[in-house]
mmCIF file with all atom_site columns, C-alpha atoms in Angstrom:
data_model
loop_
_atom_site.group_PDB
_atom_site.id
_atom_site.type_symbol
_atom_site.label_atom_id
_atom_site.label_alt_id
_atom_site.label_comp_id
_atom_site.label_asym_id
_atom_site.label_entity_id
_atom_site.label_seq_id
_atom_site.pdbx_PDB_ins_code
_atom_site.Cartn_x
_atom_site.Cartn_y
_atom_site.Cartn_z
_atom_site.occupancy
_atom_site.B_iso_or_equiv
_atom_site.pdbx_formal_charge
_atom_site.auth_seq_id
_atom_site.auth_comp_id
_atom_site.auth_asym_id
_atom_site.auth_atom_id
_atom_site.pdbx_PDB_model_num
ATOM 1   C CA . LYS A 1 1   ? 94.631 187.601 -10.315 1.00 58.00 ? 674 LYS A CA 1
ATOM 2   C CA . LEU A 1 2   ? 95.666 188.956 -6.959  1.00 69.00 ? 675 LEU A CA 1
ATOM 3   C CA . GLU A 1 3   ? 98.785 187.504 -5.398  1.00 82.00 ? 676 GLU A CA 1
ATOM 4   C CA . GLY A 1 4   ? 97.968 185.262 -2.456  1.00 86.00 ? 677 GLY A CA 1
ATOM 5   C CA . LEU A 1 5   ? 94.295 184.960 -3.378  1.00 84.00 ? 678 LEU A CA 1
ATOM 6   C CA . LYS A 1 6   ? 93.381 181.273 -3.201  1.00 85.00 ? 679 LYS A CA 1
ATOM 7   C CA . THR A 1 7   ? 89.605 181.261 -3.543  1.00 87.00 ? 680 THR A CA 1
ATOM 8   C CA . ILE A 1 8   ? 87.158 183.191 -5.659  1.00 88.00 ? 681 ILE A CA 1
ATOM 9   C CA . ALA A 1 9   ? 83.653 182.122 -4.737  1.00 90.00 ? 682 ALA A CA 1
ATOM 10  C CA . VAL A 1 10  ? 80.097 183.099 -5.501  1.00 90.00 ? 683 VAL A CA 1
ATOM 11  C CA . THR A 1 11  ? 76.773 182.343 -3.869  1.00 89.00 ? 684 THR A CA 1
ATOM 12  C CA . THR A 1 12  ? 73.853 182.480 -6.254  1.00 86.00 ? 685 THR A CA 1
ATOM 13  C CA . ASN A 1 13  ? 70.318 181.288 -6.835  1.00 80.00 ? 686 ASN A CA 1
ATOM 14  C CA . GLY A 1 14  ? 71.652 180.048 -10.190 1.00 78.00 ? 687 GLY A CA 1
ATOM 15  C CA . ILE A 1 15  ? 69.128 181.832 -12.386 1.00 78.00 ? 688 ILE A CA 1
ATOM 16  C CA . ASN A 1 16  ? 71.795 183.715 -14.394 1.00 81.00 ? 689 ASN A CA 1
ATOM 17  C CA . LEU A 1 17  ? 74.620 181.269 -13.784 1.00 81.00 ? 690 LEU A CA 1
ATOM 18  C CA . THR A 1 18  ? 74.380 179.443 -17.110 1.00 79.00 ? 691 THR A CA 1
ATOM 19  C CA . ARG A 1 19  ? 74.938 182.760 -18.889 1.00 84.00 ? 692 ARG A CA 1
ATOM 20  C CA . LEU A 1 20  ? 77.636 184.067 -16.536 1.00 87.00 ? 693 LEU A CA 1
ATOM 21  C CA . LEU A 1 21  ? 79.608 180.909 -15.717 1.00 85.00 ? 694 LEU A CA 1
ATOM 22  C CA . PRO A 1 22  ? 82.086 181.101 -18.624 1.00 86.00 ? 695 PRO A CA 1
ATOM 23  C CA . ARG A 1 23  ? 83.125 184.668 -17.708 1.00 89.00 ? 696 ARG A CA 1
ATOM 24  C CA . LEU A 1 24  ? 83.253 183.835 -14.003 1.00 88.00 ? 697 LEU A CA 1
ATOM 25  C CA . LYS A 1 25  ? 85.550 180.879 -14.697 1.00 85.00 ? 698 LYS A CA 1
ATOM 26  C CA . GLU A 1 26  ? 87.802 183.143 -16.804 1.00 85.00 ? 699 GLU A CA 1
ATOM 27  C CA . ALA A 1 27  ? 87.978 185.511 -13.830 1.00 85.00 ? 700 ALA A CA 1
ATOM 28  C CA . GLY A 1 28  ? 89.224 182.641 -11.647 1.00 85.00 ? 701 GLY A CA 1
ATOM 29  C CA . LEU A 1 29  ? 86.040 181.375 -9.999  1.00 88.00 ? 702 LEU A CA 1
ATOM 30  C CA . ASN A 1 30  ? 86.851 178.135 -8.198  1.00 88.00 ? 703 ASN A CA 1
ATOM 31  C CA . ALA A 1 31  ? 84.098 177.760 -5.582  1.00 89.00 ? 704 ALA A CA 1
ATOM 32  C CA . ILE A 1 32  ? 80.352 178.053 -5.900  1.00 89.00 ? 705 ILE A CA 1
ATOM 33  C CA . ASN A 1 33  ? 77.279 177.791 -3.687  1.00 89.00 ? 706 ASN A CA 1
ATOM 34  C CA . ILE A 1 34  ? 73.872 177.541 -5.312  1.00 86.00 ? 707 ILE A CA 1
ATOM 35  C CA . SER A 1 35  ? 70.810 178.222 -3.183  1.00 87.00 ? 708 SER A CA 1
ATOM 36  C CA . LEU A 1 36  ? 68.016 175.966 -4.395  1.00 87.00 ? 709 LEU A CA 1
ATOM 37  C CA . ASP A 1 37  ? 65.180 175.164 -1.987  1.00 90.00 ? 710 ASP A CA 1
ATOM 38  C CA . THR A 1 38  ? 62.949 173.206 -4.349  1.00 89.00 ? 711 THR A CA 1
ATOM 39  C CA . LEU A 1 39  ? 62.950 171.384 -7.653  1.00 88.00 ? 712 LEU A CA 1
ATOM 40  C CA . VAL A 1 40  ? 59.229 172.032 -8.194  1.00 89.00 ? 713 VAL A CA 1
ATOM 41  C CA . PRO A 1 41  ? 58.561 175.084 -10.418 1.00 84.00 ? 714 PRO A CA 1
ATOM 42  C CA . ALA A 1 42  ? 55.401 176.240 -8.600  1.00 87.00 ? 715 ALA A CA 1
ATOM 43  C CA . LYS A 1 43  ? 57.116 176.026 -5.209  1.00 88.00 ? 716 LYS A CA 1
ATOM 44  C CA . PHE A 1 44  ? 60.156 177.879 -6.549  1.00 84.00 ? 717 PHE A CA 1
ATOM 45  C CA . GLU A 1 45  ? 57.982 180.725 -7.802  1.00 84.00 ? 718 GLU A CA 1
ATOM 46  C CA . PHE A 1 46  ? 56.224 180.860 -4.421  1.00 86.00 ? 719 PHE A CA 1
ATOM 47  C CA . ILE A 1 47  ? 59.485 180.929 -2.432  1.00 83.00 ? 720 ILE A CA 1
ATOM 48  C CA . VAL A 1 48  ? 61.448 183.458 -4.525  1.00 80.00 ? 721 VAL A CA 1
ATOM 49  C CA . ARG A 1 49  ? 58.508 185.251 -6.129  1.00 82.00 ? 722 ARG A CA 1
ATOM 50  C CA . ARG A 1 50  ? 59.883 184.804 -9.647  1.00 77.00 ? 723 ARG A CA 1
ATOM 51  C CA . LYS A 1 51  ? 60.213 182.163 -12.331 1.00 74.00 ? 724 LYS A CA 1
ATOM 52  C CA . GLY A 1 52  ? 63.455 180.316 -12.788 1.00 67.00 ? 725 GLY A CA 1
ATOM 53  C CA . THR A 1 53  ? 63.649 176.915 -11.101 1.00 64.00 ? 726 THR A CA 1
ATOM 54  C CA . ASN A 1 54  ? 64.441 175.202 -14.394 1.00 61.00 ? 727 ASN A CA 1
ATOM 55  C CA . LEU A 1 55  ? 67.347 177.610 -14.932 1.00 60.00 ? 728 LEU A CA 1
ATOM 56  C CA . SER A 1 56  ? 68.514 177.102 -11.335 1.00 64.00 ? 729 SER A CA 1
ATOM 57  C CA . SER A 1 57  ? 68.467 173.324 -11.595 1.00 65.00 ? 730 SER A CA 1
ATOM 58  C CA . LYS A 1 58  ? 70.100 173.493 -15.040 1.00 69.00 ? 731 LYS A CA 1
ATOM 59  C CA . ALA A 1 59  ? 72.874 175.607 -13.523 1.00 67.00 ? 732 ALA A CA 1
ATOM 60  C CA . VAL A 1 60  ? 73.462 172.921 -10.889 1.00 69.00 ? 733 VAL A CA 1
ATOM 61  C CA . GLY A 1 61  ? 73.985 170.402 -13.689 1.00 66.00 ? 734 GLY A CA 1
ATOM 62  C CA . LEU A 1 62  ? 76.524 172.673 -15.411 1.00 67.00 ? 735 LEU A CA 1
ATOM 63  C CA . ILE A 1 63  ? 78.885 173.087 -12.467 1.00 70.00 ? 736 ILE A CA 1
ATOM 64  C CA . PRO A 1 64  ? 82.258 172.032 -13.842 1.00 66.00 ? 737 PRO A CA 1
ATOM 65  C CA . SER A 1 65  ? 84.459 169.505 -12.109 1.00 65.00 ? 738 SER A CA 1
ATOM 66  C CA . GLY A 1 66  ? 87.696 170.993 -10.884 1.00 69.00 ? 739 GLY A CA 1
ATOM 67  C CA . MET A 1 67  ? 86.045 173.568 -8.638  1.00 75.00 ? 740 MET A CA 1
ATOM 68  C CA . SER A 1 68  ? 87.544 173.472 -5.168  1.00 76.00 ? 741 SER A CA 1
ATOM 69  C CA . SER A 1 69  ? 84.085 173.654 -3.620  1.00 80.00 ? 742 SER A CA 1
ATOM 70  C CA . CYS A 1 70  ? 80.648 173.081 -5.119  1.00 84.00 ? 743 CYS A CA 1
ATOM 71  C CA . LEU A 1 71  ? 77.624 173.187 -2.848  1.00 87.00 ? 744 LEU A CA 1
ATOM 72  C CA . VAL A 1 72  ? 73.877 173.257 -3.239  1.00 88.00 ? 745 VAL A CA 1
ATOM 73  C CA . ASN A 1 73  ? 72.247 174.779 -0.180  1.00 91.00 ? 746 ASN A CA 1
ATOM 74  C CA . CYS A 1 74  ? 68.651 173.748 0.458   1.00 93.00 ? 747 CYS A CA 1
ATOM 75  C CA . VAL A 1 75  ? 66.732 175.346 3.323   1.00 93.00 ? 748 VAL A CA 1
ATOM 76  C CA . VAL A 1 76  ? 64.289 172.701 4.546   1.00 94.00 ? 749 VAL A CA 1
ATOM 77  C CA . MET A 1 77  ? 60.868 174.103 5.435   1.00 92.00 ? 750 MET A CA 1
ATOM 78  C CA . ARG A 1 78  ? 58.180 171.965 7.057   1.00 91.00 ? 751 ARG A CA 1
ATOM 79  C CA . GLY A 1 79  ? 55.080 171.760 4.915   1.00 92.00 ? 752 GLY A CA 1
ATOM 80  C CA . LEU A 1 80  ? 56.831 173.199 1.874   1.00 92.00 ? 753 LEU A CA 1
ATOM 81  C CA . ASN A 1 81  ? 59.779 171.125 0.689   1.00 94.00 ? 754 ASN A CA 1
ATOM 82  C CA . GLU A 1 82  ? 60.665 168.440 3.249   1.00 94.00 ? 755 GLU A CA 1
ATOM 83  C CA . ASP A 1 83  ? 59.109 165.894 0.887   1.00 96.00 ? 756 ASP A CA 1
ATOM 84  C CA . GLU A 1 84  ? 61.841 166.640 -1.696  1.00 94.00 ? 757 GLU A CA 1
ATOM 85  C CA . LEU A 1 85  ? 64.937 165.593 0.275   1.00 93.00 ? 758 LEU A CA 1
ATOM 86  C CA . LEU A 1 86  ? 65.358 162.296 -1.562  1.00 94.00 ? 759 LEU A CA 1
ATOM 87  C CA . ASP A 1 87  ? 64.660 164.074 -4.866  1.00 92.00 ? 760 ASP A CA 1
ATOM 88  C CA . PHE A 1 88  ? 67.598 166.415 -4.174  1.00 89.00 ? 761 PHE A CA 1
ATOM 89  C CA . VAL A 1 89  ? 69.855 163.486 -3.347  1.00 89.00 ? 762 VAL A CA 1
ATOM 90  C CA . ASP A 1 90  ? 68.811 161.684 -6.531  1.00 90.00 ? 763 ASP A CA 1
ATOM 91  C CA . PHE A 1 91  ? 69.150 164.856 -8.647  1.00 85.00 ? 764 PHE A CA 1
ATOM 92  C CA . THR A 1 92  ? 72.715 165.523 -7.491  1.00 83.00 ? 765 THR A CA 1
ATOM 93  C CA . LYS A 1 93  ? 74.105 162.024 -6.843  1.00 84.00 ? 766 LYS A CA 1
ATOM 94  C CA . ASP A 1 94  ? 76.158 161.889 -10.043 1.00 83.00 ? 767 ASP A CA 1
ATOM 95  C CA . LEU A 1 95  ? 77.301 165.527 -9.982  1.00 81.00 ? 768 LEU A CA 1
ATOM 96  C CA . PRO A 1 96  ? 80.613 166.843 -8.584  1.00 80.00 ? 769 PRO A CA 1
ATOM 97  C CA . LEU A 1 97  ? 79.005 168.665 -5.650  1.00 82.00 ? 770 LEU A CA 1
ATOM 98  C CA . ASP A 1 98  ? 77.569 168.299 -2.176  1.00 86.00 ? 771 ASP A CA 1
ATOM 99  C CA . VAL A 1 99  ? 74.029 169.050 -1.073  1.00 89.00 ? 772 VAL A CA 1
ATOM 100 C CA . ARG A 1 100 ? 73.730 170.771 2.273   1.00 92.00 ? 773 ARG A CA 1
ATOM 101 C CA . PHE A 1 101 ? 70.319 170.715 3.942   1.00 94.00 ? 774 PHE A CA 1
ATOM 102 C CA . ILE A 1 102 ? 69.941 173.752 6.168   1.00 92.00 ? 775 ILE A CA 1
ATOM 103 C CA . GLU A 1 103 ? 67.423 174.177 8.962   1.00 89.00 ? 776 GLU A CA 1
ATOM 104 C CA . TYR A 1 104 ? 64.924 176.987 8.421   1.00 86.00 ? 777 TYR A CA 1
ATOM 105 C CA . MET A 1 105 ? 65.487 179.621 11.105  1.00 82.00 ? 778 MET A CA 1
ATOM 106 C CA . PRO A 1 106 ? 62.739 182.241 11.251  1.00 78.00 ? 779 PRO A CA 1
ATOM 107 C CA . PHE A 1 107 ? 63.839 185.651 12.479  1.00 79.00 ? 780 PHE A CA 1
ATOM 108 C CA . ASP A 1 108 ? 60.442 186.867 13.636  1.00 74.00 ? 781 ASP A CA 1
ATOM 109 C CA . GLY A 1 109 ? 61.220 186.948 17.358  1.00 64.00 ? 782 GLY A CA 1
#
């Protein structure tokens, strides 16, 4: 560890987190942000253009207590996932993390 370093953090979509988390914790990881915009597999594949929502949501459930910061970031998109807000709250209510709903901000002018 580096002297004076207080936080080692990672932002991830969580797909490989279940495999990598033990090594990351050994390296001193103490803060994590998981980007997860939907809990519905078909929507996940549409948004990120790959399979993996089950792995992403499983990773959320594996976040260990004792992390200084654990966040799930969900970009809310009208017509795509705004109907899942209560599902996210229910999914994470008993986990040691916070869900942050982020406004979709298109950058197309």
